[in-house]
Short mmCIF file of C-alpha atoms in Angstrom, two decimals:
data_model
loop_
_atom_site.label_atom_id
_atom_site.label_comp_id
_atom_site.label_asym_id
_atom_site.label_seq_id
_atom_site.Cartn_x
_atom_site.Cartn_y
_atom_site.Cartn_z
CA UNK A 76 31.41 -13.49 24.82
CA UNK A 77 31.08 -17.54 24.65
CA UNK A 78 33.58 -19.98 23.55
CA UNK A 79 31.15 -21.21 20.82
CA UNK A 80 31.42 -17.64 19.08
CA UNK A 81 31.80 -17.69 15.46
CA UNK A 82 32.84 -14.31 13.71
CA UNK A 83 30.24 -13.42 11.10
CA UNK A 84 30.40 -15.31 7.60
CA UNK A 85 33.02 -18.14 8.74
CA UNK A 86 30.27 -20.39 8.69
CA UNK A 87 29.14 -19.51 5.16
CA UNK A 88 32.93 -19.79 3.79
CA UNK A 89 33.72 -23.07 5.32
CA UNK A 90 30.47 -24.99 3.90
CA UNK A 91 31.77 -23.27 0.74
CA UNK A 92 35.16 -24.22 0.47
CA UNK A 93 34.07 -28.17 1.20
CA UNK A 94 31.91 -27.97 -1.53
CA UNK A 95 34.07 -26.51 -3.91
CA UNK A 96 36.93 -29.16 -3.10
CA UNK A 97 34.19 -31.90 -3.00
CA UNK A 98 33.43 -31.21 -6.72
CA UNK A 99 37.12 -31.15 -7.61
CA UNK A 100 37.65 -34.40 -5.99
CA UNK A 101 34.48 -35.93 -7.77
CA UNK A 102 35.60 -34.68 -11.63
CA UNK A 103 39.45 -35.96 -10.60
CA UNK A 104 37.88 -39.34 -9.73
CA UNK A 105 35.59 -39.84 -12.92
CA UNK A 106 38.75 -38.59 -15.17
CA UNK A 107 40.94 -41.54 -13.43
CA UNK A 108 38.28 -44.05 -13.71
CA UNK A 109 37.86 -43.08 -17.74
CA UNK A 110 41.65 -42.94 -18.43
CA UNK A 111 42.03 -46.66 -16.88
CA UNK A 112 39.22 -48.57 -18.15
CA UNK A 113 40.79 -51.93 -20.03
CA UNK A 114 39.77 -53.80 -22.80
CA UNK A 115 38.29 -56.33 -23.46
CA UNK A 116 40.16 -59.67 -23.29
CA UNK A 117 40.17 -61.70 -26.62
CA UNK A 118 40.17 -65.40 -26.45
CA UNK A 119 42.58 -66.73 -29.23
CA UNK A 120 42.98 -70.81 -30.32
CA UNK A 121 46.06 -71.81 -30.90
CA UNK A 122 46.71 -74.97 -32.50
CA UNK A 123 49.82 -77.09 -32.54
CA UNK A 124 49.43 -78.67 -35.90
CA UNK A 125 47.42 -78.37 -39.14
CA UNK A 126 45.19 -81.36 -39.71
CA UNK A 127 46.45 -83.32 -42.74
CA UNK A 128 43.41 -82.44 -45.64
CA UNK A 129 42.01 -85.51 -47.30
CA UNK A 130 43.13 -86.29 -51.13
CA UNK A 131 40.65 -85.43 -54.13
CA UNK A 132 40.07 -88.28 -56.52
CA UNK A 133 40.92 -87.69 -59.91
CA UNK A 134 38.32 -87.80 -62.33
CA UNK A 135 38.90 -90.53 -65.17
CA UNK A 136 37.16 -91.70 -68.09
CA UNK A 137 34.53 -94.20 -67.21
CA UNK A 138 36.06 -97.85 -68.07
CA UNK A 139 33.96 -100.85 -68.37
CA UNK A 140 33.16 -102.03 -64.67
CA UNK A 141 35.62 -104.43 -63.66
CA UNK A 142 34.37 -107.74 -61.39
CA UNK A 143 33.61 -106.15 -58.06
CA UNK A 144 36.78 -106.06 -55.94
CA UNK A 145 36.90 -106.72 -52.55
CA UNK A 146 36.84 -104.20 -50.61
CA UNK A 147 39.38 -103.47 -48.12
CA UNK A 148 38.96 -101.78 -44.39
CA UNK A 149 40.02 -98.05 -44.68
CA UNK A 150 42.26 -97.26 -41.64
CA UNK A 151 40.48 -94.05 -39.08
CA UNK A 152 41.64 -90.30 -40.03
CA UNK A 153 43.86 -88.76 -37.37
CA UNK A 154 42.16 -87.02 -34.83
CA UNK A 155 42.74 -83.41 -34.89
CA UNK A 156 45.02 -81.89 -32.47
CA UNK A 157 43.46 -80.61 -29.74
CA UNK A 158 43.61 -76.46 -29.19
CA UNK A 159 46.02 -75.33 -26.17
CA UNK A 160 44.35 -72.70 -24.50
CA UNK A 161 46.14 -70.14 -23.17
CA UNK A 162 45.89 -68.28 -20.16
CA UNK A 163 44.12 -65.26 -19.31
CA UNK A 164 46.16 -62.35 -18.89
CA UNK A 165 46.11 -61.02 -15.29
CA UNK A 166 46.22 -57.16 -15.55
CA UNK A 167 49.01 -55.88 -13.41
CA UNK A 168 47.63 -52.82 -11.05
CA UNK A 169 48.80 -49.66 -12.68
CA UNK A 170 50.80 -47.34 -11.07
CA UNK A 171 49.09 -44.64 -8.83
CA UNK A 172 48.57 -41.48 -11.73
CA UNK A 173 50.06 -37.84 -11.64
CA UNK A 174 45.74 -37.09 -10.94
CA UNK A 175 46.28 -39.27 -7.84
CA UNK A 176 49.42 -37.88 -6.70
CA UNK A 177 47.88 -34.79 -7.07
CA UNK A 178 44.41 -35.58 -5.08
CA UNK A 179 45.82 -37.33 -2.17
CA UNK A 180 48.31 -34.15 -2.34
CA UNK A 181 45.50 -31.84 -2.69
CA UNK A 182 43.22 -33.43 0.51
CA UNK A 183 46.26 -33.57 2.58
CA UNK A 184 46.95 -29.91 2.23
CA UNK A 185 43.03 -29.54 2.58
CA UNK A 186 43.40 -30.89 6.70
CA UNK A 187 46.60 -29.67 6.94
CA UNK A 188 44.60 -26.07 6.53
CA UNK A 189 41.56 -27.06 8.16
CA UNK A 190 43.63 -28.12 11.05
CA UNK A 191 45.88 -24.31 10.95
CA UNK A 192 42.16 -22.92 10.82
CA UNK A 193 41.00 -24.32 13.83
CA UNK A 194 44.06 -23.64 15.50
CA UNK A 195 43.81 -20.61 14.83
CA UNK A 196 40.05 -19.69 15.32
CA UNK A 197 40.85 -21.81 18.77
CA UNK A 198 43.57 -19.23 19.46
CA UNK A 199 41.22 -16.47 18.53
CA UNK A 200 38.46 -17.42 21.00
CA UNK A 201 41.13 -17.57 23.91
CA UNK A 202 42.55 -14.28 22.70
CA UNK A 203 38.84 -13.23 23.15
CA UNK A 204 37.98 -14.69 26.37
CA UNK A 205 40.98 -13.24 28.00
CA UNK A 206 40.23 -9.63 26.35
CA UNK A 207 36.87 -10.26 27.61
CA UNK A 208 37.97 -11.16 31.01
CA UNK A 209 40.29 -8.28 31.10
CA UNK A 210 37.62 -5.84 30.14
CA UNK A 211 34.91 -7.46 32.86
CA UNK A 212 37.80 -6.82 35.17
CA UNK A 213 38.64 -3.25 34.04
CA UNK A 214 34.41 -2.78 34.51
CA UNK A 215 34.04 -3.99 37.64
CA UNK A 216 37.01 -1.91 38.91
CA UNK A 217 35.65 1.26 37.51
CA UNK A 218 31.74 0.43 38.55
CA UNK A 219 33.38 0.43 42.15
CA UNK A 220 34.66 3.58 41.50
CA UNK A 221 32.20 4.96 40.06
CA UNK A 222 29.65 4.09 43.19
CA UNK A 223 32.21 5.65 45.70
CA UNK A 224 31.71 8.97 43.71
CA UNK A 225 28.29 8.54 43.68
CA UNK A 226 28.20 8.40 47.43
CA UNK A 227 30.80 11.37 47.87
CA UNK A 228 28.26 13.33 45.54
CA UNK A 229 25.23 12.35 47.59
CA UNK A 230 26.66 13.58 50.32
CA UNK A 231 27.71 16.77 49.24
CA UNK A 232 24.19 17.08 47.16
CA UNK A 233 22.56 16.43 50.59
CA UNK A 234 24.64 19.82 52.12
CA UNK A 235 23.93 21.21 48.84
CA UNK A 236 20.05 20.66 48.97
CA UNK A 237 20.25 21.38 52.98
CA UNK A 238 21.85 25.08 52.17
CA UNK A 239 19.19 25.43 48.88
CA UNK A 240 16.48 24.95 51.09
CA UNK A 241 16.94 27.73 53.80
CA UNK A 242 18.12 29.71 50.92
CA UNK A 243 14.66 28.38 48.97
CA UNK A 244 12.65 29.89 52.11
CA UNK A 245 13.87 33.36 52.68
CA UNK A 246 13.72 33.83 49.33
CA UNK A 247 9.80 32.34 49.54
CA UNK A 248 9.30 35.06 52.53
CA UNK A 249 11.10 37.84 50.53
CA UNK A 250 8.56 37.29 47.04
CA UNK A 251 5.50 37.11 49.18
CA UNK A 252 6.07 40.42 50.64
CA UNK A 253 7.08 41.42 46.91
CA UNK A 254 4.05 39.55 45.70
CA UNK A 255 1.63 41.24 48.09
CA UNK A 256 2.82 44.40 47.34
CA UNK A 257 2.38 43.76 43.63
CA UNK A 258 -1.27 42.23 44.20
CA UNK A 259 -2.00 46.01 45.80
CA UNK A 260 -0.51 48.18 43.41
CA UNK A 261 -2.03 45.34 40.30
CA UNK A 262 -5.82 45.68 41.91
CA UNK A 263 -5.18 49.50 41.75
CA UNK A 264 -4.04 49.58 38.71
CA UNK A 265 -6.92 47.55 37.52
CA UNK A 266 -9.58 49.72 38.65
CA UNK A 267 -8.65 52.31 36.95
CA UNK A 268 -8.08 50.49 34.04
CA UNK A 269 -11.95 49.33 34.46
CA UNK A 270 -12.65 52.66 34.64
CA UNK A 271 -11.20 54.27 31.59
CA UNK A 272 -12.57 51.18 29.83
CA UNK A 273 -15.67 52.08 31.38
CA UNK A 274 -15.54 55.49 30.09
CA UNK A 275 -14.09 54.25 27.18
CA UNK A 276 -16.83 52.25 26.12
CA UNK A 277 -19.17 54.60 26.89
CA UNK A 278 -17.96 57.20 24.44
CA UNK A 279 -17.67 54.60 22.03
CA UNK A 280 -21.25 53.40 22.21
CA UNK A 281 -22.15 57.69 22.08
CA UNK A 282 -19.77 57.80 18.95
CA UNK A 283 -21.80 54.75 17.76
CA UNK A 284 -24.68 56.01 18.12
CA UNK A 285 -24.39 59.31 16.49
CA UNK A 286 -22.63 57.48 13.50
CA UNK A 287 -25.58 55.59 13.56
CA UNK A 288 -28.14 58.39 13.52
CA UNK A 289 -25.81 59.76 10.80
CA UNK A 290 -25.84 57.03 8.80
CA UNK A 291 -30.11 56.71 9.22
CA UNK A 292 -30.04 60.65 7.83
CA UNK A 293 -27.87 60.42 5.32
CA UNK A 294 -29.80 57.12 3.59
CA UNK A 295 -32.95 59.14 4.40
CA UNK A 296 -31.42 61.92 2.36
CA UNK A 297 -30.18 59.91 -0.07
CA UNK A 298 -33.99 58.45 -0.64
CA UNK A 299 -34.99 62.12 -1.26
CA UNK A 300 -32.71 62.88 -3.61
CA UNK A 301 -33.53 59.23 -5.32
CA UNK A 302 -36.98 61.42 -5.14
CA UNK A 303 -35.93 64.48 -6.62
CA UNK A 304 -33.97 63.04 -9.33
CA UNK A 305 -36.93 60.23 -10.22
CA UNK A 306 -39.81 62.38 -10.31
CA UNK A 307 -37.75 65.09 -13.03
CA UNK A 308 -36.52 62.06 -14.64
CA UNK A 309 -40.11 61.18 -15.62
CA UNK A 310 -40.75 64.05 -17.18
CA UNK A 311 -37.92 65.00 -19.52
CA UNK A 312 -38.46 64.91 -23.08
CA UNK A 313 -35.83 63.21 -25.20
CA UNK A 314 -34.93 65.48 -28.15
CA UNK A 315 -35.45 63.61 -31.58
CA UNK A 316 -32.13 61.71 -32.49
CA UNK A 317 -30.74 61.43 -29.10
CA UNK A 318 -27.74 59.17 -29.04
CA UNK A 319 -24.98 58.73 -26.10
CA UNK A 320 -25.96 58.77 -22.68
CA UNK A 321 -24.26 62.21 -21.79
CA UNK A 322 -24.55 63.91 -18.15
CA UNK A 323 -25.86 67.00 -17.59
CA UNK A 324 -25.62 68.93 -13.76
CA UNK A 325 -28.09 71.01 -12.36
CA UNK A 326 -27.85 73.20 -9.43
CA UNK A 327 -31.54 73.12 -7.84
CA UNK A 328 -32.31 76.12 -5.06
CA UNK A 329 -35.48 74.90 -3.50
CA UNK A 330 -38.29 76.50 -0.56
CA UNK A 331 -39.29 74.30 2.32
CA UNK A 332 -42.38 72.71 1.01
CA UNK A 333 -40.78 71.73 -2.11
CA UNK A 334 -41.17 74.55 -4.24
CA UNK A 335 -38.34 75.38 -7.11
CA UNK A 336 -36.67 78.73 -6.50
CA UNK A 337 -34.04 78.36 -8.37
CA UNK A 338 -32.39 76.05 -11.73
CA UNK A 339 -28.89 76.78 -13.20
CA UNK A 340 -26.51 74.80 -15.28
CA UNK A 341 -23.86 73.61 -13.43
CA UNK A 342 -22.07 71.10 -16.29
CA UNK A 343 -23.42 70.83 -19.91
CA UNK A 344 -24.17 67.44 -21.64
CA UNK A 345 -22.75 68.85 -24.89
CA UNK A 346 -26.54 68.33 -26.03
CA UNK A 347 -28.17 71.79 -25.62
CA UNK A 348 -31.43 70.61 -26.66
CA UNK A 349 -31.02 67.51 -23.93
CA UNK A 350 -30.54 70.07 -21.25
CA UNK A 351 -33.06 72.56 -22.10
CA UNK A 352 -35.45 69.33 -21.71
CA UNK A 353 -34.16 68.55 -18.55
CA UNK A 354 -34.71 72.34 -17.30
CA UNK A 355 -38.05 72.36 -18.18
CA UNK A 356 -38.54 69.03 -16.67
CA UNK A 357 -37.25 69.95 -13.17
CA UNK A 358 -40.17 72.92 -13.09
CA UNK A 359 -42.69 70.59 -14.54
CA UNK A 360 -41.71 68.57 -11.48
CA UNK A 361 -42.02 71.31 -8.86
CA UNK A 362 -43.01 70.56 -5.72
CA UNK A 363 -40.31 68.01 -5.60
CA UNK A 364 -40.11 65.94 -2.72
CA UNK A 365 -38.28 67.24 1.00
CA UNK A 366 -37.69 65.84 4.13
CA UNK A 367 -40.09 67.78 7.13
CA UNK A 368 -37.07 67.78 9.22
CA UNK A 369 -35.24 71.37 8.86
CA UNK A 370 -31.99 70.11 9.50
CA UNK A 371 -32.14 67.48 6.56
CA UNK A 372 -33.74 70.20 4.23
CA UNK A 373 -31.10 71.79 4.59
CA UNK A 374 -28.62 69.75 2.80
CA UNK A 375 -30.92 69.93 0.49
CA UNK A 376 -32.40 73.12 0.08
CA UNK A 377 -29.32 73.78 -2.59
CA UNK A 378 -27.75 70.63 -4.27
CA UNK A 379 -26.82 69.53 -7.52
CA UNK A 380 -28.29 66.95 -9.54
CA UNK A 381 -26.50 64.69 -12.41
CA UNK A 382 -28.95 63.88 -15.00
CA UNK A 383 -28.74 61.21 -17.84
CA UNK A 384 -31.03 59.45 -20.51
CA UNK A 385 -30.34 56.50 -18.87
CA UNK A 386 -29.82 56.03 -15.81
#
């Protein structure tokens, strides 16, 4: 901290408080000025006597002109009196005003307070230095203390680290033995793990296959019995007036070339006359298509067959 330190916003207030008693000082001024403005001096003439006035002649009938008299000087009017003037008046300098009193009251209370302020902001900063002084003291006291206890703790980190370290490698010599042991019984253990995944995958890619082979029968069969049910399709005969699409199921007994050995009525559409036609279509449609492979025929040397109008 500097002795030039200036607490936040007493900067701001000061150039404030000048201003404000600046403007009060200005209007008190004009207002003094107004009230004591004088007049205008009049110039008066004073005069010590009033100038005789000259007689009128009297108007009078007009007489017969007398013989021309002689005529006699005429003694000089009085001169007029001349005017005393008088003196100017000199004004006398009024007293000082209750606005003055006040003003010159006013600005001396305004340094009075400037001065306390400074005082005390003076006051402040050595109040400050010596708290600041104090605390660099109090610092530097416990930054001393603070590196002794560093070095006491380095030392004992040092015996600390020392007894970690031989510590550190028996326990390195004890995990490697551990560790080796491990690595044994892990690449055991992972053999035979490779060799139930081994087997494992091998019955997996059997099971695959045989799913697959299943899977290549079963759409084979189910192209035969798209066979079957297409080629009777063909031929049934709608019955006149046939509305709905009902479902009727046929059980079909068949030989191994094809041949129908047996039809029965499994599930009636509800239209007799629809599943008489569909009877009669099934022989119409004998040989119906079979697989040449006996285990395929049969699944479908006996089946039943769903039959619609439209399919």
């Amino acid at each position: 901290m500097t002795d030039n330190y200036l607490e936040p916003g007493r900067l701001t207030s000061g150039l404030l408080a000048v201003a404000v008693h600046a403007l009060f000082i200005a209007v008190l001024v004009f207002g003094i000025r107004w009230q004591q403005r004088l007049p205008d001096p009049v110039v008066v003439e004073l005069w010590q006597e009033i100038p005789p006035l000259k007689p009128q002649p009297i108007a009078r009938p007009p007489e017969p002109p007398p013989p021309p008299p002689t005529p006699k000087p005429q003694p000089p009017p009085p001169e007029p009196p001349k005017p005393v003037l008088q003196p100017k008046p000199v004004p006398t300098p009024a007293a000082p005003s209750k606005a003055d009193i006040e003003l010159k009251e006013k600005q001396r209370k305004l340094k009075e307070q400037k001065a306390a302020e400074e005082a005390q902001r003076l006051e402040e900063l050595r109040q400050k230095e010596e708290a600041r002084k104090e605390a660099e003291a109090r610092r530097r006291e416990e930054q001393l203390r603070q590196e002794e206890l560093k070095k006491q703790e380095e030392a004992r980190r040092k015996e600390e680290e020392k007894r970690h370290e031989e510590a550190r490698r028996t326990e390195e010599l004890r995990m490697e033995k551990e560790a080796e042991a491990r690595r044994v019984a892990i690449l055991d253990e992972q053999q035979k793990l490779a060799q139930e995944v081994k087997a494992r995958a091998e019955e997996e890619a059997r099971k695959r296959a045989v799913a697959e082979a299943a899977a290549a029968k079963q759409r084979q069969l189910q192209q035969y019995i798209l066979g079957i049910k297409k080629k009777v399709t063909a031929r049934v005969v709608l019955p006149p007036g046939m509305t709905g699409n009902p479902e009727a199921v046929y059980s079909v007994t068949l030989l191994p070339g094809g041949e129908v050995l047996d039809v029965k009525l499994v599930k009636s559409s509800g239209v007799p006359a629809y599943d008489a036609a569909v009877e009669r279509a099934i022989h119409a449609a004998d040989p119906l298509p079979v697989p040449s492979d006996p285990d395929m025929f049969q699944q479908l040397r006996q089946a039943n067959y769903k039959f619609r109008p439209i399919e």
